[in-house]
mmCIF file of C-alpha atoms and ligand atoms in Angstrom:
data_model
loop_
_atom_site.group_PDB
_atom_site.id
_atom_site.type_symbol
_atom_site.label_atom_id
_atom_site.label_comp_id
_atom_site.label_asym_id
_atom_site.label_seq_id
_atom_site.Cartn_x
_atom_site.Cartn_y
_atom_site.Cartn_z
ATOM 1 C CA GLU K 990 -15.070 35.528 -52.836
ATOM 2 C CA ALA K 991 -17.745 36.656 -49.384
ATOM 3 C CA THR K 992 -19.928 39.003 -50.501
ATOM 4 C CA GLY K 993 -22.449 41.536 -49.085
ATOM 5 C CA VAL K 994 -25.342 39.088 -50.119
ATOM 6 C CA ASP K 995 -23.236 36.480 -48.837
ATOM 7 C CA PHE K 996 -23.565 38.357 -44.706
ATOM 8 C CA ILE K 997 -27.679 39.538 -45.192
ATOM 9 C CA ASN K 998 -28.654 35.558 -46.126
ATOM 10 C CA VAL K 999 -26.494 34.799 -43.043
ATOM 11 C CA PHE K 1000 -27.419 37.390 -40.824
ATOM 12 C CA GLU K 1001 -30.861 36.303 -41.750
ATOM 13 C CA LYS K 1002 -30.522 32.542 -40.994
ATOM 14 C CA LEU K 1003 -29.048 33.630 -37.258
ATOM 15 C CA ALA K 1004 -31.163 36.859 -35.883
ATOM 16 C CA GLY K 1005 -34.183 35.425 -38.509
ATOM 17 C CA LYS K 1006 -36.809 37.746 -41.156
ATOM 18 C CA GLN K 1007 -36.726 41.514 -39.217
ATOM 19 C CA PRO K 1008 -38.127 43.429 -41.853
ATOM 20 C CA GLY K 1009 -37.868 46.785 -41.485
ATOM 21 C CA VAL K 1010 -34.440 46.520 -39.226
ATOM 22 C CA ARG K 1011 -30.957 46.864 -39.010
ATOM 23 C CA LYS K 1012 -29.423 43.616 -41.019
ATOM 24 C CA GLY K 1013 -26.410 43.961 -38.392
ATOM 25 C CA HIS K 1014 -26.997 45.973 -34.812
ATOM 26 C CA ALA K 1015 -30.843 45.782 -35.538
ATOM 27 C CA LYS K 1016 -30.832 46.897 -31.135
ATOM 28 C CA GLY K 1017 -29.188 50.927 -30.849
ATOM 29 C CA VAL K 1018 -31.133 54.248 -30.315
ATOM 30 C CA CYS K 1019 -30.500 56.995 -32.228
ATOM 31 C CA ALA K 1020 -28.828 60.725 -30.266
ATOM 32 C CA VAL K 1021 -27.539 63.683 -31.756
ATOM 33 C CA GLY K 1022 -24.380 66.111 -31.142
ATOM 34 C CA GLU K 1023 -21.597 68.096 -32.425
ATOM 35 C CA PHE K 1024 -18.127 67.547 -32.991
ATOM 36 C CA THR K 1025 -15.556 70.173 -31.991
ATOM 37 C CA PRO K 1026 -11.899 69.773 -33.388
ATOM 38 C CA THR K 1027 -8.611 70.974 -32.039
ATOM 39 C CA ASP K 1028 -5.458 71.660 -34.124
ATOM 40 C CA ALA K 1029 -3.450 68.665 -34.770
ATOM 41 C CA GLY K 1030 -5.759 66.834 -37.127
ATOM 42 C CA GLY K 1031 -5.227 69.916 -39.822
ATOM 43 C CA ARG K 1032 -1.672 69.074 -39.381
ATOM 44 C CA TYR K 1033 -2.217 65.431 -40.918
ATOM 45 C CA SER K 1034 -5.862 65.755 -43.409
ATOM 46 C CA SER K 1035 -7.334 68.637 -45.343
ATOM 47 C CA SER K 1036 -10.102 68.201 -44.194
ATOM 48 C CA ALA K 1037 -12.928 70.110 -43.656
ATOM 49 C CA LEU K 1038 -13.240 68.269 -40.486
ATOM 50 C CA PHE K 1039 -10.641 69.513 -38.871
ATOM 51 C CA ASN K 1040 -10.335 73.228 -39.701
ATOM 52 C CA GLY K 1041 -11.133 74.149 -36.447
ATOM 53 C CA GLU K 1042 -15.394 74.747 -37.304
ATOM 54 C CA LYS K 1043 -17.549 72.292 -35.420
ATOM 55 C CA SER K 1044 -19.806 69.637 -36.867
ATOM 56 C CA THR K 1045 -23.048 68.656 -35.929
ATOM 57 C CA ALA K 1046 -23.371 64.560 -34.518
ATOM 58 C CA ASN K 1047 -25.910 62.465 -35.841
ATOM 59 C CA ILE K 1048 -25.131 59.270 -33.496
ATOM 60 C CA ARG K 1049 -26.315 55.773 -33.091
ATOM 61 C CA PHE K 1050 -25.399 53.620 -30.293
ATOM 62 C CA SER K 1051 -25.921 50.363 -30.666
ATOM 63 C CA MET K 1052 -26.203 46.001 -30.066
ATOM 64 C CA ALA K 1053 -24.163 43.775 -32.656
ATOM 65 C CA GLY K 1054 -25.668 41.068 -34.072
ATOM 66 C CA GLY K 1055 -29.078 40.760 -36.011
ATOM 67 C CA ASN K 1056 -31.725 40.523 -32.695
ATOM 68 C CA PRO K 1057 -34.051 43.088 -32.407
ATOM 69 C CA ALA K 1058 -34.206 42.422 -28.719
ATOM 70 C CA ALA K 1059 -30.735 41.632 -28.069
ATOM 71 C CA ASN K 1060 -29.132 41.562 -24.463
ATOM 72 C CA GLU K 1061 -27.646 44.544 -22.955
ATOM 73 C CA THR K 1062 -26.013 42.411 -20.366
ATOM 74 C CA GLU K 1063 -24.464 39.766 -22.740
ATOM 75 C CA ARG K 1064 -20.749 39.633 -23.705
ATOM 76 C CA SER K 1065 -20.748 41.027 -27.267
ATOM 77 C CA PRO K 1066 -19.575 44.480 -29.051
ATOM 78 C CA ARG K 1067 -21.646 47.357 -28.504
ATOM 79 C CA GLY K 1068 -21.283 50.222 -31.597
ATOM 80 C CA VAL K 1069 -21.660 53.588 -32.676
ATOM 81 C CA GLY K 1070 -21.833 55.385 -35.719
ATOM 82 C CA VAL K 1071 -21.369 58.955 -36.236
ATOM 83 C CA LYS K 1072 -22.728 61.043 -39.063
ATOM 84 C CA PHE K 1073 -21.073 64.505 -38.782
ATOM 85 C CA THR K 1074 -22.141 67.060 -41.431
ATOM 86 C CA MET K 1075 -18.961 69.742 -41.832
ATOM 87 C CA ALA K 1076 -19.858 73.708 -41.713
ATOM 88 C CA ASP K 1077 -19.072 73.262 -45.350
ATOM 89 C CA GLY K 1078 -22.068 71.151 -45.438
ATOM 90 C CA SER K 1079 -19.770 67.571 -46.954
ATOM 91 C CA VAL K 1080 -20.420 64.594 -44.872
ATOM 92 C CA HIS K 1081 -18.127 61.953 -42.696
ATOM 93 C CA TYR K 1082 -19.077 58.677 -41.306
ATOM 94 C CA ILE K 1083 -17.535 56.212 -38.669
ATOM 95 C CA ALA K 1084 -18.585 52.745 -37.340
ATOM 96 C CA GLY K 1085 -16.323 51.119 -34.057
ATOM 97 C CA LEU K 1086 -16.534 48.741 -32.311
ATOM 98 C CA THR K 1087 -15.671 48.557 -28.259
ATOM 99 C CA THR K 1088 -13.869 46.082 -29.161
ATOM 100 C CA PRO K 1089 -10.036 46.922 -30.350
ATOM 101 C CA VAL K 1090 -10.567 43.785 -32.890
ATOM 102 C CA PHE K 1091 -12.734 42.348 -35.190
ATOM 103 C CA PRO K 1092 -13.605 38.222 -35.124
ATOM 104 C CA GLY K 1093 -11.738 37.125 -38.681
ATOM 105 C CA LYS K 1094 -8.305 38.923 -41.178
ATOM 106 C CA SER K 1095 -11.100 39.093 -44.143
ATOM 107 C CA PRO K 1096 -14.784 38.352 -44.792
ATOM 108 C CA GLU K 1097 -14.728 34.273 -45.390
ATOM 109 C CA VAL K 1098 -12.911 33.986 -42.305
ATOM 110 C CA PHE K 1099 -16.096 35.727 -41.089
ATOM 111 C CA LEU K 1100 -18.916 34.517 -42.311
ATOM 112 C CA GLY K 1101 -17.453 30.714 -41.638
ATOM 113 C CA LEU K 1102 -17.654 31.987 -37.628
ATOM 114 C CA LEU K 1103 -20.489 32.911 -38.481
ATOM 115 C CA GLU K 1104 -21.563 29.593 -40.506
ATOM 116 C CA THR K 1105 -21.218 27.209 -37.346
ATOM 117 C CA LEU K 1106 -23.360 29.510 -35.300
ATOM 118 C CA VAL K 1107 -26.211 28.938 -36.930
ATOM 119 C CA PRO K 1108 -28.820 26.624 -35.176
ATOM 120 C CA ASP K 1109 -29.800 23.472 -36.983
ATOM 121 C CA GLU K 1110 -33.529 22.498 -37.518
ATOM 122 C CA GLN K 1111 -34.313 21.365 -33.830
ATOM 123 C CA GLY K 1112 -33.355 25.688 -32.987
ATOM 124 C CA LYS K 1113 -29.261 24.037 -31.664
ATOM 125 C CA VAL K 1114 -25.941 25.875 -31.854
ATOM 126 C CA ASP K 1115 -23.391 23.076 -32.651
ATOM 127 C CA PHE K 1116 -21.101 24.982 -29.694
ATOM 128 C CA SER K 1117 -18.153 22.300 -30.307
ATOM 129 C CA GLN K 1118 -17.948 22.727 -34.101
ATOM 130 C CA VAL K 1119 -18.079 26.856 -33.100
ATOM 131 C CA ALA K 1120 -15.003 26.072 -31.042
ATOM 132 C CA GLN K 1121 -13.362 23.849 -33.023
ATOM 133 C CA TYR K 1122 -13.517 26.597 -36.177
ATOM 134 C CA ARG K 1123 -11.951 28.926 -34.011
ATOM 135 C CA GLN K 1124 -8.958 26.703 -33.316
ATOM 136 C CA GLU K 1125 -8.769 26.391 -36.825
ATOM 137 C CA HIS K 1126 -9.299 30.244 -37.235
ATOM 138 C CA PRO K 1127 -7.275 31.258 -34.880
ATOM 139 C CA SER K 1128 -7.602 34.959 -36.202
ATOM 140 C CA THR K 1129 -11.584 34.596 -35.087
ATOM 141 C CA LEU K 1130 -9.485 34.657 -31.569
ATOM 142 C CA PRO K 1131 -8.321 38.311 -30.390
ATOM 143 C CA GLN K 1132 -11.913 39.339 -30.183
ATOM 144 C CA PHE K 1133 -12.830 36.090 -27.500
ATOM 145 C CA ASN K 1134 -10.975 36.598 -25.429
ATOM 146 C CA TRP K 1135 -11.504 40.504 -25.269
ATOM 147 C CA LEU K 1136 -15.241 40.039 -24.838
ATOM 148 C CA GLN K 1137 -14.206 37.052 -21.910
ATOM 149 C CA ALA K 1138 -12.342 40.310 -20.787
ATOM 150 C CA ASN K 1139 -13.297 43.255 -19.927
ATOM 151 C CA ASN K 1140 -17.333 43.390 -19.555
ATOM 152 C CA PRO K 1141 -20.110 45.739 -21.162
ATOM 153 C CA PRO K 1142 -20.641 49.117 -20.736
ATOM 154 C CA SER K 1143 -23.005 50.282 -17.772
ATOM 155 C CA SER K 1144 -24.044 53.050 -20.469
ATOM 156 C CA TYR K 1145 -23.664 53.706 -24.364
ATOM 157 C CA ALA K 1146 -21.955 56.347 -23.433
ATOM 158 C CA SER K 1147 -18.990 55.429 -20.606
ATOM 159 C CA VAL K 1148 -17.160 52.809 -22.684
ATOM 160 C CA ASN K 1149 -14.051 53.174 -25.512
ATOM 161 C CA TYR K 1150 -15.421 52.962 -28.997
ATOM 162 C CA HIS K 1151 -12.377 51.699 -32.071
ATOM 163 C CA GLY K 1152 -12.838 52.396 -35.603
ATOM 164 C CA ILE K 1153 -10.900 49.288 -36.105
ATOM 165 C CA HIS K 1154 -9.460 49.427 -39.290
ATOM 166 C CA ALA K 1155 -6.278 51.289 -40.655
ATOM 167 C CA PHE K 1156 -7.624 54.760 -42.558
ATOM 168 C CA TYR K 1157 -5.973 57.193 -44.317
ATOM 169 C CA PHE K 1158 -5.297 60.972 -43.564
ATOM 170 C CA VAL K 1159 -4.360 62.731 -46.812
ATOM 171 C CA ASP K 1160 -2.694 66.349 -46.542
ATOM 172 C CA ASP K 1161 -3.100 69.213 -49.018
ATOM 173 C CA GLN K 1162 -0.272 67.753 -50.614
ATOM 174 C CA GLY K 1163 -1.409 64.046 -51.219
ATOM 175 C CA LYS K 1164 0.068 63.211 -48.494
ATOM 176 C CA LYS K 1165 -0.998 59.880 -46.933
ATOM 177 C CA THR K 1166 -0.702 58.455 -43.449
ATOM 178 C CA LYS K 1167 -2.390 55.415 -41.603
ATOM 179 C CA PHE K 1168 -4.126 55.879 -38.663
ATOM 180 C CA LYS K 1169 -7.134 54.092 -36.639
ATOM 181 C CA TRP K 1170 -9.463 56.461 -34.847
ATOM 182 C CA ARG K 1171 -11.658 56.046 -31.563
ATOM 183 C CA LEU K 1172 -13.341 57.208 -29.149
ATOM 184 C CA VAL K 1173 -12.934 58.097 -25.274
ATOM 185 C CA PRO K 1174 -15.073 59.024 -23.089
ATOM 186 C CA THR K 1175 -13.429 62.201 -21.027
ATOM 187 C CA GLU K 1176 -15.487 60.847 -17.731
ATOM 188 C CA GLY K 1177 -13.767 57.895 -18.801
ATOM 189 C CA GLN K 1178 -14.508 54.021 -18.447
ATOM 190 C CA LYS K 1179 -17.751 52.254 -16.254
ATOM 191 C CA LEU K 1180 -18.378 49.017 -17.204
ATOM 192 C CA LEU K 1181 -21.066 46.163 -15.638
ATOM 193 C CA THR K 1182 -19.730 44.298 -12.703
ATOM 194 C CA LYS K 1183 -20.765 40.297 -12.972
ATOM 195 C CA ALA K 1184 -23.287 41.034 -9.656
ATOM 196 C CA GLN K 1185 -24.707 43.862 -12.490
ATOM 197 C CA MET K 1186 -24.605 41.685 -15.749
ATOM 198 C CA LYS K 1187 -26.732 39.070 -13.986
ATOM 199 C CA GLN K 1188 -29.108 41.128 -12.067
ATOM 200 C CA LEU K 1189 -29.567 43.933 -15.061
ATOM 201 C CA PRO K 1190 -33.229 43.790 -17.501
ATOM 202 C CA ASP K 1191 -32.272 42.439 -20.584
ATOM 203 C CA THR K 1192 -33.092 46.739 -22.455
ATOM 204 C CA PHE K 1193 -31.860 49.269 -19.777
ATOM 205 C CA LEU K 1194 -28.980 51.271 -22.221
ATOM 206 C CA ALA K 1195 -31.637 53.414 -24.160
ATOM 207 C CA ASP K 1196 -33.730 54.858 -20.844
ATOM 208 C CA LYS K 1197 -30.373 55.181 -18.963
ATOM 209 C CA LEU K 1198 -28.435 57.639 -21.883
ATOM 210 C CA LYS K 1199 -31.816 59.229 -22.169
ATOM 211 C CA GLU K 1200 -31.708 60.089 -18.459
ATOM 212 C CA GLU K 1201 -27.929 60.748 -18.557
ATOM 213 C CA LEU K 1202 -28.284 63.562 -20.744
ATOM 214 C CA SER K 1203 -31.110 64.748 -18.614
ATOM 215 C CA GLN K 1204 -27.795 65.990 -16.360
ATOM 216 C CA GLY K 1205 -26.060 68.114 -19.522
ATOM 217 C CA PRO K 1206 -23.843 66.444 -22.446
ATOM 218 C CA ALA K 1207 -21.813 63.455 -22.117
ATOM 219 C CA HIS K 1208 -18.147 63.841 -23.391
ATOM 220 C CA PHE K 1209 -16.176 61.755 -25.244
ATOM 221 C CA GLU K 1210 -12.675 62.025 -27.673
ATOM 222 C CA LEU K 1211 -11.741 61.552 -30.836
ATOM 223 C CA GLN K 1212 -8.697 60.013 -30.807
ATOM 224 C CA ALA K 1213 -6.069 58.420 -33.641
ATOM 225 C CA VAL K 1214 -3.802 55.750 -33.396
ATOM 226 C CA ILE K 1215 -1.286 57.460 -35.926
ATOM 227 C CA GLY K 1216 0.192 54.122 -37.382
ATOM 228 C CA GLN K 1217 4.140 53.066 -38.342
ATOM 229 C CA ALA K 1218 5.898 51.866 -41.462
ATOM 230 C CA ASP K 1219 5.140 48.633 -40.154
ATOM 231 C CA ASP K 1220 1.613 47.695 -39.185
ATOM 232 C CA VAL K 1221 -0.551 46.308 -41.267
ATOM 233 C CA THR K 1222 -4.231 48.020 -42.819
ATOM 234 C CA ASN K 1223 -5.285 44.430 -43.689
ATOM 235 C CA ASN K 1224 -6.034 42.406 -40.734
ATOM 236 C CA PRO K 1225 -8.725 43.302 -38.618
ATOM 237 C CA SER K 1226 -8.564 40.922 -35.816
ATOM 238 C CA GLN K 1227 -4.775 42.065 -35.118
ATOM 239 C CA ALA K 1228 -4.580 45.350 -32.839
ATOM 240 C CA TRP K 1229 -0.790 47.973 -34.135
ATOM 241 C CA PRO K 1230 1.220 47.829 -30.908
ATOM 242 C CA GLU K 1231 -0.059 49.779 -27.623
ATOM 243 C CA ASP K 1232 2.942 52.527 -27.680
ATOM 244 C CA ARG K 1233 1.942 54.417 -31.460
ATOM 245 C CA GLU K 1234 1.410 58.149 -31.377
ATOM 246 C CA VAL K 1235 -2.262 58.833 -30.214
ATOM 247 C CA ILE K 1236 -3.309 62.422 -31.303
ATOM 248 C CA THR K 1237 -6.604 63.746 -30.221
ATOM 249 C CA LEU K 1238 -8.330 64.880 -32.668
ATOM 250 C CA GLY K 1239 -11.704 66.945 -31.217
ATOM 251 C CA THR K 1240 -14.538 65.897 -28.508
ATOM 252 C CA LEU K 1241 -17.779 64.636 -29.635
ATOM 253 C CA SER K 1242 -20.425 66.336 -27.172
ATOM 254 C CA ILE K 1243 -23.878 63.837 -27.350
ATOM 255 C CA THR K 1244 -26.328 66.336 -26.276
ATOM 256 C CA SER K 1245 -30.127 64.503 -26.899
ATOM 257 C CA SER K 1246 -30.758 60.801 -27.557
ATOM 258 C CA GLY K 1247 -34.574 58.535 -28.365
ATOM 259 C CA ASP K 1248 -35.940 59.818 -30.878
ATOM 260 C CA ASN K 1249 -35.881 58.595 -34.788
ATOM 261 C CA SER K 1250 -33.102 60.798 -36.608
ATOM 262 C CA CYS K 1251 -31.030 58.359 -37.827
ATOM 263 C CA ASP K 1252 -33.630 56.077 -39.070
ATOM 264 C CA LEU K 1253 -32.390 56.611 -42.466
ATOM 265 C CA ILE K 1254 -28.759 57.176 -41.829
ATOM 266 C CA ASN K 1255 -26.921 54.387 -43.568
ATOM 267 C CA PHE K 1256 -23.515 54.775 -41.246
ATOM 268 C CA ASP K 1257 -21.370 53.636 -44.258
ATOM 269 C CA PRO K 1258 -17.746 53.748 -43.405
ATOM 270 C CA ASN K 1259 -16.484 54.470 -46.665
ATOM 271 C CA ALA K 1260 -18.312 56.977 -46.914
ATOM 272 C CA LEU K 1261 -16.187 59.389 -46.307
ATOM 273 C CA ALA K 1262 -15.277 63.629 -46.792
ATOM 274 C CA GLN K 1263 -11.934 64.672 -48.782
ATOM 275 C CA GLY K 1264 -9.144 64.290 -47.032
ATOM 276 C CA VAL K 1265 -9.652 60.715 -45.389
ATOM 277 C CA GLU K 1266 -9.224 57.448 -47.855
ATOM 278 C CA SER K 1267 -10.919 54.115 -46.784
ATOM 279 C CA SER K 1268 -7.302 51.300 -46.868
ATOM 280 C CA ASP K 1269 -7.071 48.133 -48.755
ATOM 281 C CA ASP K 1270 -8.845 46.388 -45.819
ATOM 282 C CA ARG K 1271 -11.425 43.532 -48.100
ATOM 283 C CA ILE K 1272 -13.945 44.160 -44.641
ATOM 284 C CA LEU K 1273 -13.636 47.298 -43.979
ATOM 285 C CA ARG K 1274 -14.727 47.495 -48.627
ATOM 286 C CA LEU K 1275 -16.924 44.945 -47.947
ATOM 287 C CA ARG K 1276 -18.614 46.866 -45.685
ATOM 288 C CA SER K 1277 -20.023 48.959 -48.189
ATOM 289 C CA THR K 1278 -22.764 47.112 -50.021
ATOM 290 C CA ALA K 1279 -23.814 45.537 -46.688
ATOM 291 C CA TYR K 1280 -24.574 47.748 -45.488
ATOM 292 C CA ALA K 1281 -26.543 49.201 -48.615
ATOM 293 C CA ILE K 1282 -28.711 45.697 -49.333
ATOM 294 C CA SER K 1283 -29.451 46.212 -45.262
ATOM 295 C CA PHE K 1284 -30.499 49.871 -45.898
ATOM 296 C CA GLY K 1285 -32.307 48.698 -48.782
ATOM 297 C CA LYS K 1286 -34.459 46.467 -47.051
ATOM 298 C CA ARG K 1287 -35.144 47.826 -44.158
ATOM 299 C CA LEU K 1288 -36.342 51.279 -45.656
ATOM 300 C CA SER K 1289 -38.837 48.585 -48.287
ATOM 301 C CA GLY K 1290 -40.514 46.592 -45.488
ATOM 302 C CA GLN K 1291 -37.833 43.737 -46.455
HETATM 303 C C1 HEM H 1638 -18.026 41.685 -43.281
HETATM 304 C C2 HEM H 1638 -17.891 42.100 -42.240
HETATM 305 C C3 HEM H 1638 -18.710 42.676 -41.579
HETATM 306 C C4 HEM H 1638 -20.200 42.876 -41.811
HETATM 307 C C5 HEM H 1638 -20.919 42.449 -43.224
HETATM 308 C C6 HEM H 1638 -21.442 43.742 -41.546
HETATM 309 C C7 HEM H 1638 -22.918 44.009 -41.756
HETATM 310 C C8 HEM H 1638 -23.712 45.329 -41.345
HETATM 311 C C9 HEM H 1638 -25.189 45.163 -41.091
HETATM 312 C C10 HEM H 1638 -25.948 44.398 -43.218
HETATM 313 C C11 HEM H 1638 -25.098 46.365 -40.642
HETATM 314 C C12 HEM H 1638 -26.468 47.608 -40.922
HETATM 315 C C13 HEM H 1638 -26.801 48.306 -41.233
HETATM 316 C C14 HEM H 1638 -27.605 49.114 -42.283
HETATM 317 O O1 HEM H 1638 -28.910 48.315 -42.180
HETATM 318 O O2 HEM H 1638 -27.817 50.023 -41.963
HETATM 319 C C15 HEM H 1638 -24.382 46.419 -39.622
HETATM 320 C C16 HEM H 1638 -24.250 48.070 -38.330
HETATM 321 C C17 HEM H 1638 -23.269 47.659 -37.536
HETATM 322 N N1 HEM H 1638 -21.428 48.394 -37.960
HETATM 323 FE FE1 HEM H 1638 -21.315 46.281 -39.355
HETATM 324 N N2 HEM H 1638 -20.508 44.704 -40.205
HETATM 325 C C18 HEM H 1638 -19.589 44.028 -40.808
HETATM 326 C C19 HEM H 1638 -18.680 44.528 -40.282
HETATM 327 C C20 HEM H 1638 -18.231 45.357 -39.249
HETATM 328 C C21 HEM H 1638 -16.950 46.183 -38.245
HETATM 329 C C22 HEM H 1638 -15.641 45.110 -38.684
HETATM 330 C C23 HEM H 1638 -17.549 47.261 -37.157
HETATM 331 C C24 HEM H 1638 -17.059 48.122 -36.960
HETATM 332 C C25 HEM H 1638 -15.662 48.509 -36.940
HETATM 333 C C26 HEM H 1638 -18.952 47.272 -37.524
HETATM 334 C C27 HEM H 1638 -20.140 48.206 -36.786
HETATM 335 C C28 HEM H 1638 -21.343 48.697 -36.665
HETATM 336 C C29 HEM H 1638 -21.761 49.723 -36.760
HETATM 337 C C30 HEM H 1638 -21.059 49.677 -35.850
HETATM 338 C C31 HEM H 1638 -23.312 49.360 -36.752
HETATM 339 C C32 HEM H 1638 -24.311 50.013 -36.991
HETATM 340 C C33 HEM H 1638 -24.617 50.966 -37.613
HETATM 341 C C34 HEM H 1638 -25.898 52.094 -36.974
HETATM 342 O O3 HEM H 1638 -26.195 52.905 -35.984
HETATM 343 O O4 HEM H 1638 -26.627 52.490 -37.758
HETATM 344 N N3 HEM H 1638 -19.441 46.083 -38.689
HETATM 345 N N4 HEM H 1638 -23.171 45.719 -39.684
#
């Protein structure tokens, strides 16, 4: 079985030692804002997040991977982490990606994919080996195909983000409802054109966000896709059918960005307030150990 330590080790082989930096999603920007709930979530969950009062939000937008100099025009996932602090003081974390699916049905398949991407002693990646691994492990393909078909965003604030894993709402009676969350920009998605992907510099997303927020807040709808009885909860490489019911849980407003307010946050996706629970997805469960190791390392300058 793959462990959190295995992932931290392979990230170091892929990105080199990056002391003091996140071992995944190394490049990113902090932002702050607030969350205003609708009354829809309260029908499924006892969480204080949905009880009518506003929560404050600490946000971080990021580039996937361990490279702090990642190229922001490349076809790779972008990420978002949100820490909600509710009026009663309780906290709830989410961390998702721009892709609706993850590249592997299990920690082992994902780890194997990363291992094929480790360069040899000459610094070369054997891409034929990567392609062969993908064919032999078809659960790596849906995310790859999605990234080829969808250009990267022109702003961190103008793209959909997906929780990818299944979670459960739990209501006052203990009744559970499976769901997957997503954040949808209220003004719709804005993606780079092929020409912009060639012309833009490697780094523009943090400045662009700051400039956009100087004109006023950016808004996302937090939505929940409600699962049906036979929708699987343990395979993040697969999306649920398109026709599932979607409810709007509230609006996330981003008001400013560019400070260091997220540096001490570990966006552990299993650190959930009462009223929401993790599913049996092994990748989701494993993320806690990997994030904790990364958090400890980066805070201690390793
Ligand atoms: C086995 C699978 C995974 C591993 C080993 C892994 C590992 C990591 C690590 C080590 C970090 C840095 C944490 C920190 O220093 O605070 C990170 C950050 C992040 N990961 Fe993952 N991850 C995995 C799967 C996922 C999935 C499925 C998603 C999305 C659904 C995701 C989204 C993110 C995001 C958005 C961040 C940045 C959080 C921030 O800004 O601090 N990861 N990941």
